[in-house]
Amino acid sequence: MAMKAQSLTDLELAILLCLAAEQHCIIETDEEAIDRVARELELRDGHARNRGADDDDDDDDDGDHDAPTPDPDPDDGRCLPHVVIAKRLDRADNEVQIQALELLRTKHLPTRAGLRSTPAPFLLVPLLVTSRAEDRRLSPHLLDYIFLSHYHSADDDFRHLDEAEQEAHVSDEDSDDNDDDDDDDDSPSVVRKSAIHGADRARPPPPTTPVFSSQDLSHLRTESHHTTITLEVLRYLHDIAVFLRMHRAVDGGGGGVSARATKHLALLAKGLAALHGVSFVTPSLVALAAKKVFPHRIRITKPRDERSMQWGSRLPAVEALLRGVTPVLVVEQVLRAVEVPV
């Protein structure tokens, strides 16, 4: 299992861990790379049913080769695909975000054609442009149902997309050679051939053998379920959550560090342990999981609402203190402050 995981990209690892935990993830990227990331997510599927990033700016449907065939068949119109890529979901109306939240809670989506069910496993992937925490427009309640977040830079690996573009380039050169050899370039057959070839470039054939099969996914889920957490590591896990809630830069009322977030932290730590081939959770795995579970949830407080303002702190001093503070920085500060069990 660990050897197979080493061949995956960071983006694929994030998707794999969510599928194994039967949870959902946010993928953040830069504005100029969002279409490439959407295409990369689509191409990683061995049995793609995605409409494509250019067909719909709000959501793309993508079956997943790591998942077993659902019952009922998603092709009958009553069942959703295994993976739904919701591009720029944070820009959607509040009603749409509420409907997405209900989909995650109830596993059903009411439509004009009737009630559509989610297969098992089901994964919702909001694909967002990176923004500051205070500018985030995704519903806090929906964020709390998201298992983890992952940032994919424009400079990171686009393995499947690069391979598809390379294959399309080679096929394009072959097509040009065939066109040069044809005596009648204006014939209808050449036009049809070019049109078909262009469609192939847009949708290259998917890989035939997935790295992780449905059996591997079930095995990873079982191993994660049987992974143990000692009392010392469990206390360390809860200390991280408490320190995050009490951090002066985190909004009052927990700032997004909910009980569900703590459960997700333990679940991800177990999944990472199973993926590394160990039967117990280590403090380093908890720290790694915390960097993925909390950043999208944490809400940075406004200077006027910072706790010390109640005790006479000056507003300019608090503003200077909070300037440049991000959820990622808060998590790093807490991990340095919490005592690690030996």
Short mmCIF file of C-alpha atoms in Angstrom, two decimals:
data_model
loop_
_atom_site.label_atom_id
_atom_site.label_comp_id
_atom_site.label_asym_id
_atom_site.label_seq_id
_atom_site.Cartn_x
_atom_site.Cartn_y
_atom_site.Cartn_z
CA MET A 1 0.00 0.00 0.00
CA ALA A 2 2.76 2.45 0.96
CA MET A 3 4.70 1.64 -2.22
CA LYS A 4 1.64 2.36 -4.36
CA ALA A 5 1.05 5.63 -2.55
CA GLN A 6 4.56 6.83 -3.40
CA SER A 7 3.65 6.82 -7.09
CA LEU A 8 0.72 9.20 -6.55
CA THR A 9 0.80 12.98 -6.76
CA ASP A 10 -0.21 15.15 -3.80
CA LEU A 11 -3.52 15.86 -5.50
CA GLU A 12 -4.21 12.15 -5.96
CA LEU A 13 -3.28 11.42 -2.34
CA ALA A 14 -5.79 13.99 -1.12
CA ILE A 15 -8.54 12.42 -3.23
CA LEU A 16 -7.55 8.92 -2.13
CA LEU A 17 -7.68 9.78 1.58
CA CYS A 18 -11.11 11.37 1.16
CA LEU A 19 -12.47 8.36 -0.72
CA ALA A 20 -11.12 6.01 1.94
CA ALA A 21 -12.70 8.09 4.72
CA GLU A 22 -15.89 8.68 2.67
CA GLN A 23 -15.50 12.41 3.20
CA HIS A 24 -15.06 15.51 1.03
CA CYS A 25 -12.21 17.89 0.25
CA ILE A 26 -11.51 21.42 -0.96
CA ILE A 27 -8.88 21.96 -3.65
CA GLU A 28 -7.49 25.50 -3.79
CA THR A 29 -5.36 26.84 -6.60
CA ASP A 30 -4.36 30.07 -8.33
CA GLU A 31 -6.73 31.88 -10.67
CA GLU A 32 -4.65 31.12 -13.74
CA ALA A 33 -4.48 27.39 -12.93
CA ILE A 34 -8.06 26.57 -11.97
CA ASP A 35 -9.02 25.22 -15.41
CA ARG A 36 -5.87 23.08 -15.55
CA VAL A 37 -6.54 21.66 -12.09
CA ALA A 38 -10.14 20.86 -13.07
CA ARG A 39 -8.87 19.07 -16.18
CA GLU A 40 -6.21 17.22 -14.13
CA LEU A 41 -8.89 16.00 -11.72
CA GLU A 42 -10.98 14.81 -14.65
CA LEU A 43 -8.13 13.03 -16.41
CA ARG A 44 -7.06 11.12 -13.32
CA ASP A 45 -10.26 9.08 -13.60
CA GLY A 46 -10.03 5.80 -15.46
CA HIS A 47 -13.73 5.83 -16.36
CA ALA A 48 -14.38 9.55 -16.86
CA ARG A 49 -17.96 10.73 -17.11
CA ASN A 50 -17.05 14.41 -16.61
CA ARG A 51 -18.58 17.00 -18.91
CA GLY A 52 -15.31 18.91 -18.79
CA ALA A 53 -14.17 22.18 -17.27
CA ASP A 54 -15.19 24.18 -20.32
CA ASP A 55 -18.75 22.84 -20.43
CA ASP A 56 -19.91 24.20 -17.07
CA ASP A 57 -18.19 26.72 -14.81
CA ASP A 58 -20.11 25.62 -11.74
CA ASP A 59 -19.72 21.86 -11.50
CA ASP A 60 -18.28 18.91 -13.37
CA ASP A 61 -19.24 15.26 -12.96
CA ASP A 62 -16.50 12.72 -12.68
CA GLY A 63 -16.83 9.00 -11.98
CA ASP A 64 -13.89 7.53 -10.07
CA HIS A 65 -11.97 4.36 -10.87
CA ASP A 66 -11.15 3.83 -7.18
CA ALA A 67 -14.83 3.25 -6.38
CA PRO A 68 -17.02 0.20 -6.94
CA THR A 69 -19.97 0.35 -9.31
CA PRO A 70 -22.90 1.92 -7.42
CA ASP A 71 -26.35 0.48 -7.09
CA PRO A 72 -28.38 1.83 -8.82
CA ASP A 73 -26.34 2.55 -11.93
CA PRO A 74 -25.52 6.29 -12.20
CA ASP A 75 -26.29 6.11 -15.92
CA ASP A 76 -29.98 5.64 -15.19
CA GLY A 77 -30.28 9.29 -14.10
CA ARG A 78 -31.29 8.52 -10.50
CA CYS A 79 -27.80 8.35 -9.03
CA LEU A 80 -25.05 10.98 -8.96
CA PRO A 81 -21.49 10.24 -10.11
CA HIS A 82 -18.91 9.15 -7.57
CA VAL A 83 -17.07 12.48 -7.77
CA VAL A 84 -18.56 15.93 -8.34
CA ILE A 85 -16.12 18.78 -9.02
CA ALA A 86 -17.79 22.07 -8.04
CA LYS A 87 -15.67 24.79 -9.60
CA ARG A 88 -15.87 28.19 -7.85
CA LEU A 89 -18.58 26.98 -5.48
CA ASP A 90 -17.81 29.94 -3.21
CA ARG A 91 -19.19 32.26 -5.92
CA ALA A 92 -22.52 30.45 -6.00
CA ASP A 93 -25.63 31.85 -4.35
CA ASN A 94 -26.32 31.00 -0.73
CA GLU A 95 -29.24 28.79 -1.82
CA VAL A 96 -26.89 26.68 -3.93
CA GLN A 97 -24.46 26.28 -1.04
CA ILE A 98 -27.31 25.26 1.25
CA GLN A 99 -28.35 22.64 -1.30
CA ALA A 100 -24.75 21.36 -1.40
CA LEU A 101 -24.78 21.15 2.40
CA GLU A 102 -28.02 19.17 2.36
CA LEU A 103 -26.49 16.85 -0.24
CA LEU A 104 -23.61 16.09 2.13
CA ARG A 105 -25.92 15.64 5.10
CA THR A 106 -28.72 13.57 3.59
CA LYS A 107 -26.94 11.91 0.61
CA HIS A 108 -29.85 12.95 -1.61
CA LEU A 109 -30.36 15.76 -4.11
CA PRO A 110 -33.92 16.81 -5.00
CA THR A 111 -34.29 17.82 -8.67
CA ARG A 112 -37.15 18.51 -11.05
CA ALA A 113 -36.76 14.97 -12.38
CA GLY A 114 -36.97 13.47 -8.92
CA LEU A 115 -34.74 12.56 -6.00
CA ARG A 116 -31.17 11.66 -6.95
CA SER A 117 -29.05 9.57 -4.57
CA THR A 118 -25.32 9.52 -4.01
CA PRO A 119 -23.33 6.34 -4.70
CA ALA A 120 -20.85 4.86 -2.24
CA PRO A 121 -18.31 6.32 -1.96
CA PHE A 122 -19.31 9.85 -2.94
CA LEU A 123 -16.92 12.79 -3.07
CA LEU A 124 -17.71 16.49 -3.47
CA VAL A 125 -14.66 18.53 -4.50
CA PRO A 126 -15.15 22.31 -4.33
CA LEU A 127 -12.44 23.74 -6.58
CA LEU A 128 -11.70 27.28 -5.41
CA VAL A 129 -9.34 30.12 -6.17
CA THR A 130 -7.03 30.81 -3.24
CA SER A 131 -8.18 33.78 -1.19
CA ARG A 132 -7.65 35.29 2.22
CA ALA A 133 -9.62 33.72 5.07
CA GLU A 134 -11.62 36.92 5.61
CA ASP A 135 -12.54 36.97 1.92
CA ARG A 136 -13.76 33.37 1.85
CA ARG A 137 -17.40 33.25 0.76
CA LEU A 138 -18.14 29.59 1.34
CA SER A 139 -20.71 28.90 4.05
CA PRO A 140 -19.11 28.09 7.45
CA HIS A 141 -21.58 25.24 7.89
CA LEU A 142 -20.54 23.76 4.55
CA LEU A 143 -16.86 24.22 5.41
CA ASP A 144 -17.38 22.23 8.59
CA TYR A 145 -18.48 19.23 6.50
CA ILE A 146 -15.32 19.37 4.38
CA PHE A 147 -12.80 16.78 5.52
CA LEU A 148 -9.57 18.44 4.36
CA SER A 149 -8.20 21.16 2.12
CA HIS A 150 -5.28 21.00 -0.28
CA TYR A 151 -3.50 23.76 -2.18
CA HIS A 152 -2.31 22.88 -5.68
CA SER A 153 -0.02 25.52 -7.09
CA ALA A 154 0.24 26.38 -10.77
CA ASP A 155 3.85 25.15 -10.54
CA ASP A 156 2.91 21.77 -9.05
CA ASP A 157 2.69 18.48 -10.92
CA PHE A 158 0.02 18.12 -13.63
CA ARG A 159 1.03 14.59 -14.56
CA HIS A 160 -2.11 13.44 -16.37
CA LEU A 161 -2.68 16.73 -18.14
CA ASP A 162 0.93 16.92 -19.33
CA GLU A 163 0.71 13.35 -20.65
CA ALA A 164 -2.57 14.12 -22.42
CA GLU A 165 -1.14 17.26 -24.02
CA GLN A 166 1.95 15.36 -25.13
CA GLU A 167 -0.18 12.61 -26.68
CA ALA A 168 -2.33 15.24 -28.40
CA HIS A 169 0.79 16.94 -29.78
CA VAL A 170 2.12 13.67 -31.17
CA SER A 171 -1.27 12.79 -32.65
CA ASP A 172 -1.51 16.25 -34.18
CA GLU A 173 1.85 15.80 -35.89
CA ASP A 174 0.76 12.40 -37.21
CA SER A 175 -2.45 13.93 -38.53
CA ASP A 176 -0.52 16.68 -40.31
CA ASP A 177 1.72 14.08 -41.96
CA ASN A 178 -1.33 12.13 -43.14
CA ASP A 179 -2.92 15.29 -44.49
CA ASP A 180 0.25 16.13 -46.47
CA ASP A 181 0.21 12.68 -48.05
CA ASP A 182 -3.42 12.99 -49.10
CA ASP A 183 -3.91 14.14 -52.70
CA ASP A 184 -7.32 15.68 -52.06
CA ASP A 185 -7.07 17.86 -48.97
CA ASP A 186 -10.55 19.33 -49.50
CA SER A 187 -12.37 16.02 -49.59
CA PRO A 188 -15.18 15.40 -47.03
CA SER A 189 -13.29 12.38 -45.66
CA VAL A 190 -10.38 14.56 -44.60
CA VAL A 191 -12.73 17.02 -42.91
CA ARG A 192 -14.43 14.24 -40.98
CA LYS A 193 -11.11 12.76 -39.97
CA SER A 194 -9.84 16.09 -38.66
CA ALA A 195 -13.02 16.65 -36.69
CA ILE A 196 -12.82 13.24 -35.10
CA HIS A 197 -9.14 13.70 -34.37
CA GLY A 198 -9.85 17.03 -32.69
CA ALA A 199 -12.37 15.36 -30.41
CA ASP A 200 -9.77 12.76 -29.48
CA ARG A 201 -7.35 15.52 -28.51
CA ALA A 202 -9.98 17.05 -26.25
CA ARG A 203 -10.77 13.71 -24.59
CA PRO A 204 -7.75 11.38 -24.67
CA PRO A 205 -8.43 7.77 -23.72
CA PRO A 206 -8.30 7.17 -19.97
CA PRO A 207 -5.73 4.86 -18.36
CA THR A 208 -6.82 1.24 -18.34
CA THR A 209 -5.34 0.19 -14.97
CA PRO A 210 -5.85 2.35 -11.85
CA VAL A 211 -3.06 2.54 -9.28
CA PHE A 212 -5.57 1.87 -6.49
CA SER A 213 -8.38 -0.56 -7.23
CA SER A 214 -11.69 -0.70 -5.38
CA GLN A 215 -10.28 -3.60 -3.35
CA ASP A 216 -7.29 -1.48 -2.33
CA LEU A 217 -9.63 1.30 -1.30
CA SER A 218 -11.71 -1.08 0.84
CA HIS A 219 -8.54 -2.48 2.39
CA LEU A 220 -7.29 1.02 3.22
CA ARG A 221 -10.63 1.85 4.81
CA THR A 222 -10.54 -1.32 6.91
CA GLU A 223 -6.96 -0.76 8.04
CA SER A 224 -7.79 2.83 8.96
CA HIS A 225 -10.74 1.66 11.04
CA HIS A 226 -8.52 -0.75 13.02
CA THR A 227 -5.74 1.80 13.60
CA THR A 228 -5.28 2.61 17.29
CA ILE A 229 -4.62 5.92 19.07
CA THR A 230 -2.96 5.86 22.49
CA LEU A 231 -4.23 8.07 25.30
CA GLU A 232 -1.15 10.30 25.07
CA VAL A 233 -1.60 10.90 21.35
CA LEU A 234 -5.35 11.39 21.82
CA ARG A 235 -4.66 14.04 24.45
CA TYR A 236 -2.20 15.70 22.04
CA LEU A 237 -4.90 15.70 19.36
CA HIS A 238 -7.43 17.37 21.65
CA ASP A 239 -4.84 19.85 22.96
CA ILE A 240 -4.30 21.06 19.39
CA ALA A 241 -8.03 21.71 19.02
CA VAL A 242 -8.22 23.54 22.36
CA PHE A 243 -5.17 25.69 21.63
CA LEU A 244 -6.64 26.61 18.25
CA ARG A 245 -9.92 27.70 19.84
CA MET A 246 -8.04 29.82 22.40
CA HIS A 247 -5.63 31.43 19.92
CA ARG A 248 -6.07 35.19 20.04
CA ALA A 249 -6.24 35.47 16.25
CA VAL A 250 -9.12 32.99 15.98
CA ASP A 251 -12.65 34.35 15.95
CA GLY A 252 -14.64 33.94 19.15
CA GLY A 253 -16.98 30.99 19.55
CA GLY A 254 -14.37 28.50 18.37
CA GLY A 255 -13.55 30.20 15.09
CA GLY A 256 -14.55 27.15 13.07
CA VAL A 257 -12.71 24.59 15.24
CA SER A 258 -15.77 22.45 15.89
CA ALA A 259 -16.31 19.01 17.36
CA ARG A 260 -16.68 17.65 13.83
CA ALA A 261 -13.26 19.11 12.99
CA THR A 262 -11.73 17.19 15.89
CA LYS A 263 -13.36 13.98 14.66
CA HIS A 264 -12.03 14.65 11.16
CA LEU A 265 -8.55 15.19 12.61
CA ALA A 266 -8.59 11.74 14.25
CA LEU A 267 -10.05 10.16 11.09
CA LEU A 268 -7.40 11.67 8.82
CA ALA A 269 -4.59 10.74 11.22
CA LYS A 270 -5.79 7.13 11.13
CA GLY A 271 -5.99 7.19 7.35
CA LEU A 272 -2.44 8.51 7.11
CA ALA A 273 -1.24 5.78 9.47
CA ALA A 274 -2.88 3.08 7.37
CA LEU A 275 -1.39 4.59 4.22
CA HIS A 276 2.08 4.52 5.83
CA GLY A 277 1.59 0.87 6.78
CA VAL A 278 1.52 1.33 10.58
CA SER A 279 -1.21 0.20 12.95
CA PHE A 280 -1.04 3.18 15.33
CA VAL A 281 -1.17 6.97 15.08
CA THR A 282 1.99 8.93 15.84
CA PRO A 283 2.18 12.61 16.93
CA SER A 284 3.83 13.52 13.62
CA LEU A 285 0.83 12.13 11.72
CA VAL A 286 -1.52 14.15 13.94
CA ALA A 287 0.47 17.31 13.19
CA LEU A 288 0.39 16.54 9.45
CA ALA A 289 -3.36 15.93 9.58
CA ALA A 290 -3.93 19.20 11.49
CA LYS A 291 -2.35 21.16 8.61
CA LYS A 292 -4.99 19.73 6.27
CA VAL A 293 -8.08 19.65 8.51
CA PHE A 294 -8.10 23.10 10.14
CA PRO A 295 -6.94 25.85 7.71
CA HIS A 296 -10.15 26.00 5.67
CA ARG A 297 -12.25 26.05 8.86
CA ILE A 298 -10.44 28.70 10.91
CA ARG A 299 -11.93 32.18 10.88
CA ILE A 300 -9.49 35.00 11.67
CA THR A 301 -11.02 37.55 14.03
CA LYS A 302 -11.41 41.19 13.17
CA PRO A 303 -9.15 43.56 15.17
CA ARG A 304 -12.12 45.18 16.92
CA ASP A 305 -13.36 41.74 18.06
CA GLU A 306 -9.99 40.48 19.33
CA ARG A 307 -10.26 39.32 22.96
CA SER A 308 -7.73 41.71 24.47
CA MET A 309 -9.78 44.69 23.25
CA GLN A 310 -12.09 43.96 26.19
CA TRP A 311 -9.19 44.65 28.56
CA GLY A 312 -8.02 47.94 27.12
CA SER A 313 -5.75 47.00 24.20
CA ARG A 314 -5.24 49.70 21.63
CA LEU A 315 -6.80 49.07 18.24
CA PRO A 316 -3.72 50.07 16.18
CA ALA A 317 -1.60 47.64 18.21
CA VAL A 318 -4.08 44.79 17.64
CA GLU A 319 -4.27 45.60 13.93
CA ALA A 320 -0.49 45.44 13.70
CA LEU A 321 -0.53 42.12 15.58
CA LEU A 322 -3.09 40.52 13.27
CA ARG A 323 -1.65 41.92 10.06
CA GLY A 324 -0.52 39.05 7.84
CA VAL A 325 -1.90 36.33 10.12
CA THR A 326 -3.43 33.44 8.16
CA PRO A 327 -5.10 30.17 9.22
CA VAL A 328 -2.00 28.26 8.10
CA LEU A 329 0.19 30.45 10.31
CA VAL A 330 -2.17 29.94 13.26
CA VAL A 331 -1.96 26.16 12.90
CA GLU A 332 1.85 26.29 12.72
CA GLN A 333 2.02 28.45 15.85
CA VAL A 334 -0.23 26.07 17.76
CA LEU A 335 1.77 23.02 16.68
CA ARG A 336 4.91 24.70 18.04
CA ALA A 337 3.17 25.58 21.31
CA VAL A 338 1.52 22.26 22.13
CA GLU A 339 3.75 19.77 23.96
CA VAL A 340 4.38 16.70 21.87
CA PRO A 341 4.11 13.35 23.69
CA VAL A 342 7.27 11.29 23.77
#
